Amino acid sequence: MLLPLSSTGGAAVVEVSSEASIHSTATTPEGRHALAVTELKRATGQELEKLSRSDRLFVERLLESKDRVADFMLSGPCEDPAKGLRILAALWKADPQGLRDRHEQTTAAAVALTFAMKDWPEDKAIGRYEYFRDSRKAGQLHPQFDGLHTWEKRFVVSAGGNGGFADVGAGWGNDSLAWLRDNVKLPVSDYTGACWQAPYKLNNLFGDSIHGANYYAPFTHEIHAKRVREVGGVCGSLSHYGATAARANGIPAITMGEPGHCAYAVRISKGNWQPAYSLSWQRGLHTSLWGRTWTQLVVQEAAFNDKAAYDVCLAHLWQARSLKEKNPELAELAYAAALEAQPINVPAWSESVDFLRDVRKPKPDAWSIIGKSIATKLSRYPESAWDVFSRILTPALAALPEDKRVDFLLTYHQAIAKEEGPVMWQFDAALEAQSKALGGDSSKQLEFFEEVLAIQSASKSWFAPTIAWGQKKFGADPSATNAYFAALGRVFSSADAGSNEAGLRAALGPAILAAEEAGNVEAFQSLGKAGSSLRKPNPEKAEPFPGDLLSSGGLMKASSTSQWDHPENHWGVMEEEGGSFHTASEVRPNVVVRLGKLGDVSGIVVLGSDYGQNGARQMPLKISISEDGTTWTEVFRTTEQKGPWRIPLAGKATRVQFVKAERDDDRNEFFHLAGIRVYGRRLQ
């Protein structure tokens, strides 16, 4: 007998008619099962009617199983539930005996949820399932795979992306997975370096560019993974090689876009995603259960690892969806219960505030309470807090009196001020959106800037970006410059700061050091340029090496600062005009310069700030280079204290992102230089 579409397929019918029933039905396995069945039927709608007779029989049996329904409904969003059910039915038809194994059931659910996404080829799902089933049975996957839940397996079975499933040289198909499984066996943490098994080559041996159609054309007979390893590629090919190698062996991994670059990440252990071949904090994830930023990856990992809270949260969301049209008051209580169950569930927040905004239309005081709740509950994840907060920005500010609007925005900053956040993000874009929401009155925007700056003045993460945004917003506007610098002075000048210049110096110094500590290149550059009127350039000239000044636009960080250090001069250390830094007295002091661009270095010029009596402080001077800032190669050493020191490196330093200068002995002494200029060819 076929399943009637109004039935719950063996699950008990739950009636949500009161606040008490909201809690009682979501907190038991039986109640959640019934709610999941109801939600699945709501989400698929009339599409269930279009299923074949055999598929409907499968769905009838599926809905009777708590485990199998939970695999499908509690493992992250499903973009097209009807498509997912069709795929799941096809998998069970193809392997009815194998899918008695609980391990294979979770793999099948992960495949169905993954291939249910738009543009993923439904007919390739069985092959992907069979690859992981057969590899697991043969003991060819990493042991970690057997411990993965369905949601975690989605980061494994998505190997190859949605466009390269054809085999024999046409893309990252199952033939590539098998080749990588058999040829790239590494400890989990070493998959972050698997990309370097393939050579970085812009042109193949025939001179064809990777950006053209003929780069791999002479090698179409080869499996794609094998030809990438033998022929090479650039960042995209290498990152897909590394990520797919991990996934082919049963280890969660993703690829991700960065500005002008493709990188990847490997999940080394539960909660520990490790970026690989990454050149920027600005990452757009190619695979994610929700959101596309690195913050969202961190948040969803935390949410899913608290599976009990996640399951209850989702059950309350299902209640709210079924109630919001017929009983919006009760739906509001269900949404509140979802957020109480798991306060860090970002999609739950987004759905809840959208409902409040569009249906409940809160009064002004209620908007203030909602905004504070969002900021407080999500304060550990400032980017996610802003993502949700921004959804209510327009209606909340429209409802609030004008004199309450800045205070409303400041609740967000007060909540995150003591939180460093899991990662860097585009905080300046959030400030810009908040400023624009206040209207075109520049005096109101400057007032907002000063208030935010005062709140964030002690923050290690948000202080420097706030000043950098203010410099960009107001510092370049002649009509606002004086007011901007005055605001800086009021916030940061101490009792003895003196004139406005001293106040600015007092503000910029710690801000620049904060940008260096945070590794924020954009803030460092903006602050460095803002201090041009305070900077004391070094007039010493030195013959450059061929190529671009790769250090320009980068960032430097000394091992310490001191009373003789003037951070406003740091920016010039990497530029032709020169600058200075001065560490405290310490053993093995150093300075690390992050180049503006990854480069093939032709040479380095190092300038001293004192070649006389104090020149001995720098000796013995050691210069090292690195691509990742972790593994260093020494390229120069001297005890001759008369500079400048020119270090030719043509052909010897083909991939450099970092340069380190240090005194290589055990004396407790100061260290200071005036310039580290790096020349060569940009690789990005």
XYZ file of C-alpha atoms in Angstrom, residues 105-369:
265
model
C 23.527 4.490 5.449
C 25.256 7.676 6.601
C 27.416 7.693 3.459
C 24.307 7.318 1.290
C 22.578 10.177 3.113
C 25.655 12.388 2.686
C 25.771 11.611 -1.043
C 22.043 12.295 -1.455
C 22.247 15.630 0.383
C 25.325 16.670 -1.594
C 24.040 15.712 -5.029
C 20.670 17.314 -4.248
C 22.369 20.673 -4.748
C 21.683 22.680 -7.870
C 23.669 21.641 -10.956
C 24.984 18.463 -9.331
C 24.400 15.530 -11.724
C 21.870 13.179 -10.182
C 23.023 10.267 -12.330
C 26.543 10.428 -10.847
C 25.439 9.940 -7.239
C 25.468 6.127 -7.329
C 29.045 6.068 -8.606
C 30.168 8.401 -5.816
C 28.448 6.254 -3.174
C 29.949 3.062 -4.606
C 33.435 4.568 -4.582
C 33.306 5.264 -0.847
C 31.461 2.030 -0.054
C 33.968 -0.143 -1.903
C 36.998 1.796 -0.645
C 35.803 1.456 2.934
C 35.110 -2.272 2.616
C 38.590 -2.792 1.180
C 40.160 -0.906 4.098
C 41.521 1.760 1.748
C 40.179 4.830 3.569
C 41.675 6.543 6.577
C 40.269 5.069 9.833
C 38.877 8.520 10.638
C 36.164 8.001 8.004
C 34.295 5.381 10.037
C 33.824 7.841 12.886
C 32.247 10.574 10.767
C 28.597 11.564 11.042
C 26.493 12.265 7.964
C 27.120 16.020 8.112
C 30.872 15.457 8.302
C 30.803 13.060 5.365
C 29.291 15.827 3.233
C 32.754 17.438 3.305
C 34.194 14.167 1.971
C 31.759 12.937 -0.685
C 31.664 16.394 -2.307
C 35.125 15.671 -3.721
C 35.507 16.892 -7.268
C 32.917 19.647 -7.093
C 29.920 19.785 -9.395
C 31.535 20.156 -12.789
C 34.238 17.566 -13.284
C 32.702 14.140 -12.888
C 33.600 12.676 -16.283
C 36.392 10.137 -16.084
C 39.645 9.726 -18.036
C 41.176 13.145 -18.023
C 38.071 15.321 -18.088
C 37.955 16.333 -14.439
C 38.107 15.244 -10.824
C 35.991 12.132 -11.358
C 35.956 8.834 -9.507
C 38.991 7.687 -11.494
C 40.932 10.593 -9.978
C 39.639 9.692 -6.520
C 40.829 6.111 -6.936
C 44.227 7.247 -8.221
C 44.684 9.674 -5.325
C 43.506 7.063 -2.828
C 46.128 4.628 -4.090
C 48.992 7.076 -4.624
C 48.694 9.728 -1.900
C 48.744 8.056 1.511
C 49.728 10.524 4.239
C 49.162 11.272 7.920
C 46.082 13.501 8.155
C 48.007 16.690 8.961
C 50.322 16.177 5.981
C 47.501 16.560 3.461
C 47.906 20.324 3.929
C 51.125 19.933 1.954
C 49.854 17.397 -0.578
C 49.368 20.145 -3.169
C 53.148 20.426 -3.578
C 53.361 16.937 -5.027
C 52.325 18.707 -8.238
C 54.704 21.287 -9.761
C 53.621 24.914 -10.000
C 53.801 25.681 -13.729
C 52.038 28.440 -15.625
C 52.986 26.882 -18.984
C 53.249 23.216 -19.925
C 56.317 21.783 -21.663
C 54.869 22.866 -25.039
C 54.485 26.455 -23.854
C 50.676 26.368 -23.537
C 49.297 28.512 -20.697
C 47.154 27.062 -17.926
C 44.673 29.832 -18.752
C 44.134 28.488 -22.265
C 42.340 25.409 -23.588
C 45.450 23.438 -24.566
C 47.386 23.136 -21.308
C 46.225 19.567 -20.641
C 45.155 18.797 -24.225
C 48.200 16.613 -25.079
C 47.494 14.481 -21.999
C 43.773 13.711 -22.325
C 44.456 9.982 -22.113
C 45.642 10.350 -18.520
C 43.571 10.434 -15.344
C 43.235 14.068 -14.344
C 44.817 13.745 -10.886
C 47.796 11.919 -12.392
C 48.351 14.497 -15.107
C 48.158 17.373 -12.597
C 50.899 15.662 -10.612
C 53.024 15.084 -13.715
C 52.238 18.149 -15.863
C 51.567 20.659 -13.098
C 49.277 23.639 -12.809
C 48.788 26.797 -10.785
C 46.928 27.479 -7.559
C 43.563 26.069 -8.686
C 44.905 22.747 -9.910
C 47.265 22.343 -6.964
C 44.635 23.169 -4.346
C 42.091 20.823 -5.907
C 44.772 18.133 -5.994
C 45.498 18.567 -2.274
C 41.858 18.759 -1.171
C 40.737 15.884 -3.392
C 43.616 13.716 -2.178
C 42.359 14.143 1.386
C 38.727 13.496 0.457
C 39.625 10.472 -1.672
C 41.076 8.954 1.495
C 37.998 9.743 3.599
C 39.197 12.982 5.216
C 37.009 16.129 5.160
C 38.488 18.939 3.064
C 37.372 21.943 1.039
C 38.701 24.263 -1.627
C 38.213 28.001 -1.268
C 38.665 31.168 -3.252
C 40.926 33.988 -2.113
C 41.638 37.282 -3.901
C 43.388 36.225 -7.125
C 44.088 32.795 -5.677
C 42.641 29.354 -4.915
C 43.495 27.642 -1.623
C 42.166 24.690 0.353
C 41.726 23.446 3.912
C 41.828 20.050 5.602
C 39.949 19.051 8.751
C 42.811 17.650 10.804
C 40.574 16.656 13.698
C 37.170 17.502 15.136
C 36.859 21.284 15.244
C 40.275 21.849 13.662
C 40.224 23.038 10.053
C 43.739 23.844 8.826
C 44.167 26.233 5.854
C 46.563 25.028 3.158
C 48.314 27.004 0.406
C 46.452 29.995 1.826
C 47.675 33.527 1.141
C 44.854 35.579 2.656
C 42.256 35.591 5.425
C 39.663 36.542 2.798
C 38.300 33.102 1.951
C 35.183 32.090 0.055
C 34.387 28.451 0.798
C 33.453 26.250 -2.148
C 31.804 23.713 0.192
C 29.846 24.678 3.288
C 26.657 23.626 5.055
C 25.761 27.276 5.550
C 27.484 30.501 4.593
C 30.671 30.860 2.561
C 33.103 32.575 4.940
C 35.723 31.030 7.215
C 33.783 32.303 10.241
C 30.750 30.325 9.096
C 32.885 27.193 8.819
C 34.021 27.674 12.418
C 30.472 28.353 13.656
C 28.855 25.411 11.888
C 31.562 23.103 13.222
C 30.755 24.257 16.766
C 27.006 23.941 16.186
C 27.079 20.442 14.694
C 29.518 19.173 17.302
C 26.841 19.963 19.900
C 24.487 17.567 18.129
C 21.925 17.314 20.933
C 21.412 21.084 20.966
C 21.378 21.225 17.161
C 18.666 18.570 16.903
C 16.380 20.319 19.405
C 16.980 23.670 17.698
C 15.964 22.234 14.314
C 12.860 20.620 15.796
C 11.724 24.004 17.114
C 12.370 25.568 13.702
C 10.149 22.932 12.093
C 7.430 23.781 14.619
C 7.720 27.480 13.834
C 7.451 26.902 10.081
C 4.264 24.913 10.521
C 2.775 27.564 12.816
C 3.808 30.912 11.375
C 0.781 31.325 9.115
C -1.954 29.865 11.301
C -0.628 30.929 14.713
C 2.166 33.545 14.489
C 2.161 34.151 18.260
C 2.963 30.494 18.913
C 5.440 30.479 16.017
C 7.315 33.312 17.712
C 7.596 31.203 20.858
C 8.886 28.265 18.803
C 11.561 30.453 17.204
C 12.569 31.709 20.651
C 12.832 28.099 21.846
C 15.074 27.252 18.872
C 17.480 30.052 19.784
C 17.404 29.095 23.444
C 18.321 25.521 22.502
C 21.315 26.593 20.398
C 22.192 30.307 20.573
C 25.036 29.990 18.021
C 22.885 28.511 15.257
C 23.208 31.264 12.657
C 20.555 29.992 10.194
C 18.097 29.754 13.095
C 18.828 33.370 13.982
C 18.435 34.492 10.378
C 15.111 32.724 9.941
C 13.841 33.969 13.300
C 14.657 37.635 12.772
C 13.266 37.517 9.229
C 9.985 36.267 10.705
C 9.978 39.003 13.341
C 10.830 41.648 10.753
C 8.329 40.581 8.097
C 5.452 39.199 10.165
C 5.563 40.426 13.749
C 6.885 43.952 13.017
C 8.241 44.792 16.496
C 7.821 48.134 18.224
C 10.880 50.404 18.710
C 11.762 49.166 22.202
C 11.489 45.569 21.025
C 13.968 46.233 18.207
C 16.521 47.392 20.772
C 16.049 44.197 22.778
